[in-house]
mmCIF file with all atom_site columns, C-alpha atoms and ligand atoms in Angstrom:
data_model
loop_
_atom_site.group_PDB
_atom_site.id
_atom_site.type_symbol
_atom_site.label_atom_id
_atom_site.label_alt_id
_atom_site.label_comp_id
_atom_site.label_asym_id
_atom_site.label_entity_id
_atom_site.label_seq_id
_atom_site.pdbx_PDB_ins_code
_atom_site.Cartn_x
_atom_site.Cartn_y
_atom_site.Cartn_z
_atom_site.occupancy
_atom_site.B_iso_or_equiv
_atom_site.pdbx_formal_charge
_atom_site.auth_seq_id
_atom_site.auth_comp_id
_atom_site.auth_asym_id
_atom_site.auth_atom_id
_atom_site.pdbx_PDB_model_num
ATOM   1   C CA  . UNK A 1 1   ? 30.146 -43.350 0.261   1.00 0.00 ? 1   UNK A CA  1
ATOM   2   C CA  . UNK A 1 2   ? 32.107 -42.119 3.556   1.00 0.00 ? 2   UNK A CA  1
ATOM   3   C CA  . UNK A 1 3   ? 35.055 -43.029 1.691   1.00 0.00 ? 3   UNK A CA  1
ATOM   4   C CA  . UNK A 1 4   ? 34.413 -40.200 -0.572  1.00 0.00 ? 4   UNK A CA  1
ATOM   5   C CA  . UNK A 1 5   ? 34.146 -37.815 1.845   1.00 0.00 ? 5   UNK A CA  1
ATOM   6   C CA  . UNK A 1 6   ? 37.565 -35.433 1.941   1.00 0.00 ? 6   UNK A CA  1
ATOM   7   C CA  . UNK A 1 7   ? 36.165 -33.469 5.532   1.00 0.00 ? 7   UNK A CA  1
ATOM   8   C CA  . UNK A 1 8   ? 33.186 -32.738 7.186   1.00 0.00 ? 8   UNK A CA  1
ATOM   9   C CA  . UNK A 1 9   ? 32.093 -28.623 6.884   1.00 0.00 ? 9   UNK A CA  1
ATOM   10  C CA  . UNK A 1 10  ? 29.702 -28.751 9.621   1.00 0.00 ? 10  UNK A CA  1
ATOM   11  C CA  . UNK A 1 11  ? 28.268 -32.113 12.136  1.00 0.00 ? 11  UNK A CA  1
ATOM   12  C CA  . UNK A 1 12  ? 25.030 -33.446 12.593  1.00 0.00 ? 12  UNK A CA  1
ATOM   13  C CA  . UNK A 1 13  ? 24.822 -32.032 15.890  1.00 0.00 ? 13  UNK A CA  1
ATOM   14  C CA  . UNK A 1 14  ? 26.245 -28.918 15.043  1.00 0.00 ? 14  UNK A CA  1
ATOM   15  C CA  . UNK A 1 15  ? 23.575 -28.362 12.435  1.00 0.00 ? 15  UNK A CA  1
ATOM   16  C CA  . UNK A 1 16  ? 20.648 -30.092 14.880  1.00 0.00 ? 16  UNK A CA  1
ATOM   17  C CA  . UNK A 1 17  ? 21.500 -27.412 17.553  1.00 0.00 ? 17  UNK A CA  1
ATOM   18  C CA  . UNK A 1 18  ? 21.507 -24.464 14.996  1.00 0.00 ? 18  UNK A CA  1
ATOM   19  C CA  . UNK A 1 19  ? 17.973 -25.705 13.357  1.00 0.00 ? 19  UNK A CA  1
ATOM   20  C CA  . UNK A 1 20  ? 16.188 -26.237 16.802  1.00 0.00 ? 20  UNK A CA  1
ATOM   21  C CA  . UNK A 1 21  ? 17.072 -22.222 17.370  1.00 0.00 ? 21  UNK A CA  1
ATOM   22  C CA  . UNK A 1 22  ? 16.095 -21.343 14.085  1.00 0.00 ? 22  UNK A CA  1
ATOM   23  C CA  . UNK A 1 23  ? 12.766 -23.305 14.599  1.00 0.00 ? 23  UNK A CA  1
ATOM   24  C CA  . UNK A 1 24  ? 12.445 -21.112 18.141  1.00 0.00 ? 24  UNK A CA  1
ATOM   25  C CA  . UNK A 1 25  ? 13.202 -17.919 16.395  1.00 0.00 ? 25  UNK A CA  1
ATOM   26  C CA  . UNK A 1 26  ? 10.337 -18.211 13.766  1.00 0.00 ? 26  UNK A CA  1
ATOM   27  C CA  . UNK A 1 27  ? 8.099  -19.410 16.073  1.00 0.00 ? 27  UNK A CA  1
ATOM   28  C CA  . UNK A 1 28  ? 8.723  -16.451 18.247  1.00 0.00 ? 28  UNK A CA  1
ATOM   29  C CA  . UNK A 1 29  ? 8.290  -14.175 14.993  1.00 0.00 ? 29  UNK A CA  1
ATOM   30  C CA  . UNK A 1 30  ? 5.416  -15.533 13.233  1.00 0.00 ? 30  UNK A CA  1
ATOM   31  C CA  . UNK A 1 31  ? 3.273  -16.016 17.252  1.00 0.00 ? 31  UNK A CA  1
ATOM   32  C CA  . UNK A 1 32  ? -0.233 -15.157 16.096  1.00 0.00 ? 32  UNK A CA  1
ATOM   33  C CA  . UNK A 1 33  ? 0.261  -15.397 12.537  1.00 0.00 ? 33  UNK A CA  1
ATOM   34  C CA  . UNK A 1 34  ? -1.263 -17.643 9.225   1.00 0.00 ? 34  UNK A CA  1
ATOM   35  C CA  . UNK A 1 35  ? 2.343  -19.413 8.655   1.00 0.00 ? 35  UNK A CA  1
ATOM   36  C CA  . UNK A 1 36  ? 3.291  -21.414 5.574   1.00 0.00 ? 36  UNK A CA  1
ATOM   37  C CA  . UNK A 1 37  ? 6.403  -23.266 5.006   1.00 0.00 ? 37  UNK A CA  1
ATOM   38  C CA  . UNK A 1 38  ? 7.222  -23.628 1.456   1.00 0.00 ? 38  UNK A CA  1
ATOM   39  C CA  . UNK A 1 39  ? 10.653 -26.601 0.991   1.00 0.00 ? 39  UNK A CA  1
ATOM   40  C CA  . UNK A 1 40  ? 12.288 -26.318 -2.487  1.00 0.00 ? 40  UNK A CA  1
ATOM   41  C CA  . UNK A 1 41  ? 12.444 -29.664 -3.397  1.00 0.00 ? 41  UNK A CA  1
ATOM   42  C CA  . UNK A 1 42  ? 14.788 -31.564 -3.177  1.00 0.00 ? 42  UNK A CA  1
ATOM   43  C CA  . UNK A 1 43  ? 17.402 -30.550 -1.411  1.00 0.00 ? 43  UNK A CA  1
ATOM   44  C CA  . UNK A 1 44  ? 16.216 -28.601 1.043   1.00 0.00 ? 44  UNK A CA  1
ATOM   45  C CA  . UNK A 1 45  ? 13.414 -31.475 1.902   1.00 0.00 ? 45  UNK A CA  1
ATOM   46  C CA  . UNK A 1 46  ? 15.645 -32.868 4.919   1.00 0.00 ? 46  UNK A CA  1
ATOM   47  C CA  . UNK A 1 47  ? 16.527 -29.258 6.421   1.00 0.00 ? 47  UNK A CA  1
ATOM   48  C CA  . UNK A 1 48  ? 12.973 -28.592 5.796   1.00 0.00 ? 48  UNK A CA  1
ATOM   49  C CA  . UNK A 1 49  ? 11.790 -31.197 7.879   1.00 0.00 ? 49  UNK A CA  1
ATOM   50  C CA  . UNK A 1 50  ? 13.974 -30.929 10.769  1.00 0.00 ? 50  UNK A CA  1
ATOM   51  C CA  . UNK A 1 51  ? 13.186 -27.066 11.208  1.00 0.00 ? 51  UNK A CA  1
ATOM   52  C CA  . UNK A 1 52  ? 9.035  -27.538 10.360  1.00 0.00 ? 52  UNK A CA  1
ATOM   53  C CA  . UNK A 1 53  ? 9.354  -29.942 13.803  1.00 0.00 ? 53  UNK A CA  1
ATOM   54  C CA  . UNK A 1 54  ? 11.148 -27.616 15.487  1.00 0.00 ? 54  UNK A CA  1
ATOM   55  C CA  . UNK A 1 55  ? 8.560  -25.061 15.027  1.00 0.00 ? 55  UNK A CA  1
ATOM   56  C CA  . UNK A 1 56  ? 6.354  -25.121 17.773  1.00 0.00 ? 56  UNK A CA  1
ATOM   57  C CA  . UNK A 1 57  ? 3.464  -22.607 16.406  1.00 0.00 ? 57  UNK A CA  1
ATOM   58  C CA  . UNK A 1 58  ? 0.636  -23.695 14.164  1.00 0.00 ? 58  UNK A CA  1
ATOM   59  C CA  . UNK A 1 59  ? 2.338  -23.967 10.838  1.00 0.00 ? 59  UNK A CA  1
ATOM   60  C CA  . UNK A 1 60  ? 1.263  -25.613 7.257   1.00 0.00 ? 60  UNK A CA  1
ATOM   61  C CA  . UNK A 1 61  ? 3.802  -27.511 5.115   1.00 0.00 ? 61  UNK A CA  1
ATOM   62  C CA  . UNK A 1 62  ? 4.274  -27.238 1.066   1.00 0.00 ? 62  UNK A CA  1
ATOM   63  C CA  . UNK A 1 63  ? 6.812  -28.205 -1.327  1.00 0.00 ? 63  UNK A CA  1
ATOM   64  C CA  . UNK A 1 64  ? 7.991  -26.869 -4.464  1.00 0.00 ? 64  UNK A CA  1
ATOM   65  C CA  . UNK A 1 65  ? 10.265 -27.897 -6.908  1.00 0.00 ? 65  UNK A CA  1
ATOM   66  C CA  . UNK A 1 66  ? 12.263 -26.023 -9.383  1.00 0.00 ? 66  UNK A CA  1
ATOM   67  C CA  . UNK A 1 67  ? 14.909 -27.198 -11.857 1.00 0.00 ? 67  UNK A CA  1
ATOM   68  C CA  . UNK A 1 68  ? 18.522 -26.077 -10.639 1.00 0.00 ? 68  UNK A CA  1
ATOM   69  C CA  . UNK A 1 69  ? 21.688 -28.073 -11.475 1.00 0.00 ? 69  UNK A CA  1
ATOM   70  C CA  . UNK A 1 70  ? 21.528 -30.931 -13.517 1.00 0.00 ? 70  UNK A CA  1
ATOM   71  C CA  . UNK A 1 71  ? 24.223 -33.140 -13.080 1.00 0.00 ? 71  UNK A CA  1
ATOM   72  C CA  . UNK A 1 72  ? 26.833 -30.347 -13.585 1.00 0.00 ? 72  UNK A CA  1
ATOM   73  C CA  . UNK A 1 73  ? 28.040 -28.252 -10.052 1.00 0.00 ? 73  UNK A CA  1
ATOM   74  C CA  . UNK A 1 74  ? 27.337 -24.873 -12.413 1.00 0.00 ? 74  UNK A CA  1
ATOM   75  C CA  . UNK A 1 75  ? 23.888 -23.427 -11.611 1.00 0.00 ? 75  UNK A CA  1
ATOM   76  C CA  . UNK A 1 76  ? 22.229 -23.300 -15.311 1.00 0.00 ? 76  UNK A CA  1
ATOM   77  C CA  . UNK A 1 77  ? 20.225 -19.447 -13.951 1.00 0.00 ? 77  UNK A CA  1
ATOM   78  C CA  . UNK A 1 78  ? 17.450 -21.031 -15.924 1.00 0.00 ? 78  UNK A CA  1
ATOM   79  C CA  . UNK A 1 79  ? 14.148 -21.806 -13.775 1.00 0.00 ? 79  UNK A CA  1
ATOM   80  C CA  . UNK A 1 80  ? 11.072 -23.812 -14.483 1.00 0.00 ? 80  UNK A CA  1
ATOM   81  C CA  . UNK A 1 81  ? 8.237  -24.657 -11.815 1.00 0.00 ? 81  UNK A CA  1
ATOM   82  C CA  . UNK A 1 82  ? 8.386  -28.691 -12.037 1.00 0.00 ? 82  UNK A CA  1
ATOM   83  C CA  . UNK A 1 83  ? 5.845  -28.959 -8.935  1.00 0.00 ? 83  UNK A CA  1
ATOM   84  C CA  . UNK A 1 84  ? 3.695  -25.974 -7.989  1.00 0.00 ? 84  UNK A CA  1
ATOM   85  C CA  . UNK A 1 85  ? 1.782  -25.292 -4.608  1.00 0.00 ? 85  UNK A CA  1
ATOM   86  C CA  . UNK A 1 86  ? -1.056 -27.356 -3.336  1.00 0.00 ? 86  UNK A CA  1
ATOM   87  C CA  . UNK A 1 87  ? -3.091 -24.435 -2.138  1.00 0.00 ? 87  UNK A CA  1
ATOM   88  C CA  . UNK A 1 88  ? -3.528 -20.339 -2.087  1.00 0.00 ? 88  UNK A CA  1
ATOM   89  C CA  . UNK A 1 89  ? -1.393 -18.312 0.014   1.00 0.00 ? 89  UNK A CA  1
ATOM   90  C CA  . UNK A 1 90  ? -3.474 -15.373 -0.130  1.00 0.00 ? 90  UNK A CA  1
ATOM   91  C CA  . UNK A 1 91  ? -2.381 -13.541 3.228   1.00 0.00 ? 91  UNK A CA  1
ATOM   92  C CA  . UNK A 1 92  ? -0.777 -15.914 4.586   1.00 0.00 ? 92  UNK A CA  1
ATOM   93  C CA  . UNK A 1 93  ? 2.383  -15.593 6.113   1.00 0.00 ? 93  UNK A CA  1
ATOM   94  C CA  . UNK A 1 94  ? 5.021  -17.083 3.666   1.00 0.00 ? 94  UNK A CA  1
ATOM   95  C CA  . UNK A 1 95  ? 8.483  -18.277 4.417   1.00 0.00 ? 95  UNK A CA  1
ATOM   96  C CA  . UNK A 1 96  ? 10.387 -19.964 1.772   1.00 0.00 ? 96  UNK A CA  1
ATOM   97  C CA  . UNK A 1 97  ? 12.963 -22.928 2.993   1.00 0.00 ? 97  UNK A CA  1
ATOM   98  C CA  . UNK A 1 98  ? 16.055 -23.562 0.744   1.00 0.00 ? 98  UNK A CA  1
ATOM   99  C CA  . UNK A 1 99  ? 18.832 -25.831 1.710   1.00 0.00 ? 99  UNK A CA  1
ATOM   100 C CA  . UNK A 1 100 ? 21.754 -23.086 0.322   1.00 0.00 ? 100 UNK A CA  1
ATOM   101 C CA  . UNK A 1 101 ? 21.687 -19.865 -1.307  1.00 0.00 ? 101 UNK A CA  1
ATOM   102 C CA  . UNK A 1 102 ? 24.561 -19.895 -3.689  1.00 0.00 ? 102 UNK A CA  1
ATOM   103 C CA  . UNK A 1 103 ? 24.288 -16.548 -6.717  1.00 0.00 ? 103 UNK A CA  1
ATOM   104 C CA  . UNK A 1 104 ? 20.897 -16.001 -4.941  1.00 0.00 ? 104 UNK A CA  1
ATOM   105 C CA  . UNK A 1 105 ? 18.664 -16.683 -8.826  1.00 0.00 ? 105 UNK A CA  1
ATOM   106 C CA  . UNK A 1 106 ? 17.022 -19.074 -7.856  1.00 0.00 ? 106 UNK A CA  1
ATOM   107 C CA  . UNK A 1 107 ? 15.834 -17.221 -3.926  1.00 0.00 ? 107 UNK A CA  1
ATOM   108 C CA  . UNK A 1 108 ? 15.370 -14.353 -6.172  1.00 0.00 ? 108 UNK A CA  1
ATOM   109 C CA  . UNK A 1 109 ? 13.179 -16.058 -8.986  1.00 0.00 ? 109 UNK A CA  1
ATOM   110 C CA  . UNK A 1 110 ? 11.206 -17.350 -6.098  1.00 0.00 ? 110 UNK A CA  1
ATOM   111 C CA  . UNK A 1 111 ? 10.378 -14.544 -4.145  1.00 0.00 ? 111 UNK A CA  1
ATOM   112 C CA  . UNK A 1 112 ? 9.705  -12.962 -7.647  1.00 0.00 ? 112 UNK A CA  1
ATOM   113 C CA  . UNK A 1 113 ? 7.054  -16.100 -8.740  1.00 0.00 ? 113 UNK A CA  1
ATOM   114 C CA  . UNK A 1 114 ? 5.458  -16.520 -5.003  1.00 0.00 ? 114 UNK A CA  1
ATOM   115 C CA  . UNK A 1 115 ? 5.044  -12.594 -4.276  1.00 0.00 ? 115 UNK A CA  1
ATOM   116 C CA  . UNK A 1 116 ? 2.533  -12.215 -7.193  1.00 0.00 ? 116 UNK A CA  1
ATOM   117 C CA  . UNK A 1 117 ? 0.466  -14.440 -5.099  1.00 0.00 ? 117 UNK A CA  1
ATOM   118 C CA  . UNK A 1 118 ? -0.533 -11.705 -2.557  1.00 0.00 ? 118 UNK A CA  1
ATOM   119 C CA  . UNK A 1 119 ? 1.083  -13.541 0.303   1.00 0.00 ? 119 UNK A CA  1
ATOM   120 C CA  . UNK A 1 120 ? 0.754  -11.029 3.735   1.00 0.00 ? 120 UNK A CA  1
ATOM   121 C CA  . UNK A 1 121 ? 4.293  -11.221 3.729   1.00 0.00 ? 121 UNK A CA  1
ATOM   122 C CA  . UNK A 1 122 ? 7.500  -13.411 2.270   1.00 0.00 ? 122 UNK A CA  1
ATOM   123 C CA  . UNK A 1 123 ? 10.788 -14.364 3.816   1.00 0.00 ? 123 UNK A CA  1
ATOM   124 C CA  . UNK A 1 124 ? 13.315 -16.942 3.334   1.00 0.00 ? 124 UNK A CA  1
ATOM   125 C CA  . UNK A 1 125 ? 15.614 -19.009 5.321   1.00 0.00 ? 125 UNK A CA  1
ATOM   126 C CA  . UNK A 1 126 ? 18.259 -21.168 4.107   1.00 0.00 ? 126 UNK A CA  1
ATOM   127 C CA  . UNK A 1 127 ? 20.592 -23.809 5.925   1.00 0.00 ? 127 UNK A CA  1
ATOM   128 C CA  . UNK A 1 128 ? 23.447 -22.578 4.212   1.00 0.00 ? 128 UNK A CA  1
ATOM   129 C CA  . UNK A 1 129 ? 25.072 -19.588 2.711   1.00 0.00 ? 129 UNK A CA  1
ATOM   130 C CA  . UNK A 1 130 ? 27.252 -18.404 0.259   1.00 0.00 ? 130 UNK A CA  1
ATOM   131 C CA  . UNK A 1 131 ? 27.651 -14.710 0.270   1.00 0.00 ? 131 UNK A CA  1
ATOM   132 C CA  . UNK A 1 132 ? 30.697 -14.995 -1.420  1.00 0.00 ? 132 UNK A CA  1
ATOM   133 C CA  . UNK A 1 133 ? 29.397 -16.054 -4.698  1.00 0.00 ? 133 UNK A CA  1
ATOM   134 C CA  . UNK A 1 134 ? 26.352 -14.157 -4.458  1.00 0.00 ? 134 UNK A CA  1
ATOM   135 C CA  . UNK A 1 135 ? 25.641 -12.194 -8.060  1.00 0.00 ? 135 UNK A CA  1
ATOM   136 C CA  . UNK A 1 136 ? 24.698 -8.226  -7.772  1.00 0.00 ? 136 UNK A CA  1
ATOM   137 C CA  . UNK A 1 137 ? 21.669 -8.923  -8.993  1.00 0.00 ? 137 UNK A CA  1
ATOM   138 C CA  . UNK A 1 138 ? 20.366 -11.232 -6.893  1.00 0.00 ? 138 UNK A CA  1
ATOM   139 C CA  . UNK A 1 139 ? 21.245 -9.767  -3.131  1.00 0.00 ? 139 UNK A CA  1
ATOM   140 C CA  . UNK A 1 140 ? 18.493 -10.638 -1.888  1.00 0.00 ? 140 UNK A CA  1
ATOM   141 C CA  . UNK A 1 141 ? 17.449 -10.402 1.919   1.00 0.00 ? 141 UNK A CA  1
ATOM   142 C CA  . UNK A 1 142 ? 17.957 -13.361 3.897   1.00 0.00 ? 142 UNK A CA  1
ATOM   143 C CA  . UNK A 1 143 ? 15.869 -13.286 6.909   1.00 0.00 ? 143 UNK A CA  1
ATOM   144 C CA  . UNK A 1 144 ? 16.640 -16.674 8.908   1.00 0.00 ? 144 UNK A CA  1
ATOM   145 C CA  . UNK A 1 145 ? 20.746 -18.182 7.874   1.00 0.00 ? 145 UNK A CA  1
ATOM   146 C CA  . UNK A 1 146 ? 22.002 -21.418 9.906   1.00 0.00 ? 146 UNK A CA  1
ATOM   147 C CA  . UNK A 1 147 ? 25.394 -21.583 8.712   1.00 0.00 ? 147 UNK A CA  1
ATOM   148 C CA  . UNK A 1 148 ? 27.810 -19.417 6.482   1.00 0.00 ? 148 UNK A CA  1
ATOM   149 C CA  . UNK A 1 149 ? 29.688 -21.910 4.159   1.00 0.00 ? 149 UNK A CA  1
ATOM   150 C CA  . UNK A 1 150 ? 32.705 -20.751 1.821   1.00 0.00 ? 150 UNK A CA  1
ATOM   151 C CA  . UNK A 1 151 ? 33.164 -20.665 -1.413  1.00 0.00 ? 151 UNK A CA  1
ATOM   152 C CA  . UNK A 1 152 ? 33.300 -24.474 -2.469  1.00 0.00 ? 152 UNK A CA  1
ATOM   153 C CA  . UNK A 1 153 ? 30.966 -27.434 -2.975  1.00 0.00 ? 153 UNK A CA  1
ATOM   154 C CA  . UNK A 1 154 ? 28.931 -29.221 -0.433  1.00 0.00 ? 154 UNK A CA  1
ATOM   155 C CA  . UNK A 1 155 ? 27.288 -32.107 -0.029  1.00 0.00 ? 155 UNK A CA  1
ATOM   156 C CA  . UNK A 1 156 ? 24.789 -34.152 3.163   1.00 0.00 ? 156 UNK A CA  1
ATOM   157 C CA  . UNK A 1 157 ? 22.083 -33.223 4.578   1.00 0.00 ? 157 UNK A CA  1
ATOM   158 C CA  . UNK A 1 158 ? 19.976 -33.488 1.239   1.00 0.00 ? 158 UNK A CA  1
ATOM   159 C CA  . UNK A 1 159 ? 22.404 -31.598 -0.547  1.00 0.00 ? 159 UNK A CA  1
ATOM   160 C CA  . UNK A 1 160 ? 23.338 -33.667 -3.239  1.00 0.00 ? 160 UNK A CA  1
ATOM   161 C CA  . UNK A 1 161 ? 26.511 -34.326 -5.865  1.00 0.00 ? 161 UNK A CA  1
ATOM   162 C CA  . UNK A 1 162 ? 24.560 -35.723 -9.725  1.00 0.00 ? 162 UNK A CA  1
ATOM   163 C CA  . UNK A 1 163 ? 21.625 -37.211 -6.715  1.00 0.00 ? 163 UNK A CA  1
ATOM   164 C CA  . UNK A 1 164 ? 24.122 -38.664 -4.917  1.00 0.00 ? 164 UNK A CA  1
ATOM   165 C CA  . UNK A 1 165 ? 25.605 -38.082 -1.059  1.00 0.00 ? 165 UNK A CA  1
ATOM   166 C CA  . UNK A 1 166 ? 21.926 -36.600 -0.345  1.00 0.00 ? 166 UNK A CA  1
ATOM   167 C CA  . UNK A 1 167 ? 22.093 -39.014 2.892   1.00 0.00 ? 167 UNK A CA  1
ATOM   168 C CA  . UNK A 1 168 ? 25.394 -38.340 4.804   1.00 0.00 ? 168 UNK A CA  1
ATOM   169 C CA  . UNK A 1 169 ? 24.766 -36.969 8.166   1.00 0.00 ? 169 UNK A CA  1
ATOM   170 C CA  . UNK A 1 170 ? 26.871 -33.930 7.863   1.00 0.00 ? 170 UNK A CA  1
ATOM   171 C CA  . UNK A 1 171 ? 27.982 -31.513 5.578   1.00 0.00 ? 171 UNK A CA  1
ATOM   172 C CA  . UNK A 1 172 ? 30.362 -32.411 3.670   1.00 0.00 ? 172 UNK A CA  1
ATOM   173 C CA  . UNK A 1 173 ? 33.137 -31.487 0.938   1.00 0.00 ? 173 UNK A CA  1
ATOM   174 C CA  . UNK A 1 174 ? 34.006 -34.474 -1.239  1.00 0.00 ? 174 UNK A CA  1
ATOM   175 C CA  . UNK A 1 175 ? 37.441 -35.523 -2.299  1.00 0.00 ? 175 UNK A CA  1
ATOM   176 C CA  . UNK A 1 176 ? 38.416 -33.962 -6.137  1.00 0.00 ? 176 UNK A CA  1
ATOM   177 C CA  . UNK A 1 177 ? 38.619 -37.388 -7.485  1.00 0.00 ? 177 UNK A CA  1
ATOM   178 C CA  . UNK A 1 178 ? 34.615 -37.614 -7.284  1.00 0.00 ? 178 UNK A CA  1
ATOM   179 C CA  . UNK A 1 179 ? 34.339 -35.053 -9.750  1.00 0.00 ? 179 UNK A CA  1
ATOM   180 C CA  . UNK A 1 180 ? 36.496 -36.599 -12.299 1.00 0.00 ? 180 UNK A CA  1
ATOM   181 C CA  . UNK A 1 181 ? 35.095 -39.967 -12.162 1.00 0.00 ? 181 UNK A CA  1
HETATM 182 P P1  . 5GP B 2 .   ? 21.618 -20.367 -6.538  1.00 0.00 ? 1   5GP B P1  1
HETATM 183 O O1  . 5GP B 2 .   ? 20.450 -20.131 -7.438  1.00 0.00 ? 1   5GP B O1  1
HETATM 184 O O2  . 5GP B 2 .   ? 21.557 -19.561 -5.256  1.00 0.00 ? 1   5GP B O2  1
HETATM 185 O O3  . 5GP B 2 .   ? 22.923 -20.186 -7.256  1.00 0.00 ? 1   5GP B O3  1
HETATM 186 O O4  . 5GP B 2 .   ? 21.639 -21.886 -6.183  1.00 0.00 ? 1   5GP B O4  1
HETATM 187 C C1  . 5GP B 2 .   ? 20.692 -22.499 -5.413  1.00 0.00 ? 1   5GP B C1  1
HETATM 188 C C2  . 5GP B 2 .   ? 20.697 -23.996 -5.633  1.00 0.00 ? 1   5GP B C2  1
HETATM 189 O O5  . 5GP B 2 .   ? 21.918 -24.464 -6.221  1.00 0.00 ? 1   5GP B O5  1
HETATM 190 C C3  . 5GP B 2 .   ? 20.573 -24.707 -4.317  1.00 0.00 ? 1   5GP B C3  1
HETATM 191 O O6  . 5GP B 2 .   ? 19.222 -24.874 -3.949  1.00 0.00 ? 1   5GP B O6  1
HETATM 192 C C4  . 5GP B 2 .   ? 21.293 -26.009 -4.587  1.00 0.00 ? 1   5GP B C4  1
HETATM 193 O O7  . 5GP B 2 .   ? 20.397 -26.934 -5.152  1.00 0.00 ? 1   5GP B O7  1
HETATM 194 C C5  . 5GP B 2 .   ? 22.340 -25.666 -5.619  1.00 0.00 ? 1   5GP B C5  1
HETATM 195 N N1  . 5GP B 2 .   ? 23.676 -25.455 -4.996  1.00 0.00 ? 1   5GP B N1  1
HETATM 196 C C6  . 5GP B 2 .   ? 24.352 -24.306 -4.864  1.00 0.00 ? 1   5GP B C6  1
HETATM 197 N N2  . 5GP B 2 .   ? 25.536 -24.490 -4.235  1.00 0.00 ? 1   5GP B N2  1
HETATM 198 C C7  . 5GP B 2 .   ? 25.601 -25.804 -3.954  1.00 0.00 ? 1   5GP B C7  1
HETATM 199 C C8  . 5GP B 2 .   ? 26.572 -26.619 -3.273  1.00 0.00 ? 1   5GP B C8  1
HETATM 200 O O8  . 5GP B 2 .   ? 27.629 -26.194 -2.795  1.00 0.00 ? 1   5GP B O8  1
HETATM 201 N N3  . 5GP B 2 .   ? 26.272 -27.950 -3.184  1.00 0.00 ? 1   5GP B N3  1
HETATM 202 C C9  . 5GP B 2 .   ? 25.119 -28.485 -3.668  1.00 0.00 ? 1   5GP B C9  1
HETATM 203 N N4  . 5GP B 2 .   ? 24.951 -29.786 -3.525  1.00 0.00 ? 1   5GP B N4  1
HETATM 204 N N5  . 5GP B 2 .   ? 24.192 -27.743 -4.317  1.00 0.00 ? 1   5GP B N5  1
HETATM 205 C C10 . 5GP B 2 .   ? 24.427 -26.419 -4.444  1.00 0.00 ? 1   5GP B C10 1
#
């Protein structure tokens, strides 16, 4: 696996250090308040785990999932619920977790699908970001960013390449040859 690894983006530390303040910043922000976390499954289920620990104010934990890419590196902007929320989140404090935030559909299709919920309020924050390939469309606000990333394709830290690479330590961009195998 390392061996397909062309250079590492950003390090485990690196990203450990950046997480633990974004976990201090929202619980500053949400002090007081009914807080849910809501991970898109599945990438964003290792991000999601480290920054729900690092919150240090009484929080609750969901998952979602959503079908994104399939085994392609294209987003399809086609979205279907594949695992829906355990419970209501009738004025509760929502803040959705995504690993990266790429054209912004699928950040937008989900504040679109979780607002009709009456949620007291909705926010996002996203390990990574894109704003480079973000469409027009879909400029949505995002309200807690670890790391800007440029325009190319990443892998680690859940982040996967066709379900693989989901387990190296950092992020990562893979050598050209993976893609042509
Ligand atoms: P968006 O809808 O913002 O275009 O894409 C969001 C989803 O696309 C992310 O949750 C992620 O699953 C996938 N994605 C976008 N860019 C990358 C990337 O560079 N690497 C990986 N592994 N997935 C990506």
């Amino acid at each position: 696996m390392l061996q397909d690894v062309e250079r590492v983006l950003i390090s485990e530390a690196e990203m450990q250090k950046r997480i633990r303040e974004m976990g201090a910043q929202i619980s500053q922000d949400y002090e007081g308040k009914d807080l849910v976390v809501v991970g898109i499954l599945k990438g964003a289920a290792l991000f999601c785990s480290d920054l729900f620990r690092s919150i240090t104010i009484p929080v609750e934990l969901d998952f979602m999932r959503i079908s994104s890419y399939g085994a392609s590196t294209k987003s399809t902007g086609v979205h279907r619920v594949l695992l829906d929320l355990d419970y209501s989140l009738e004025d509760k404090h929502v803040l959705i977790v995504e690993d990266i935030v790429d054209t912004g559909l699928t950040i937008k299709f989900l504040l679109g699908y979780l607002g009709q919920r009456h949620p007291a309020s909705l926010r996002t924050a996203t390990l990574l970001d894109k704003p480079s390939r973000r469409k027009p469309e879909a400029a949505v606000p995002i309200d807690y960013r670890g790391f800007e990333v440029p325009d190319e394709f990443v892998c680690g830290n859940g982040l996967d390449y066709a379900e693989k690479y989901r387990n190296l330590r950092d992020i990562v961009i893979l050598k050209p040859s993976v893609y042509s195998k």
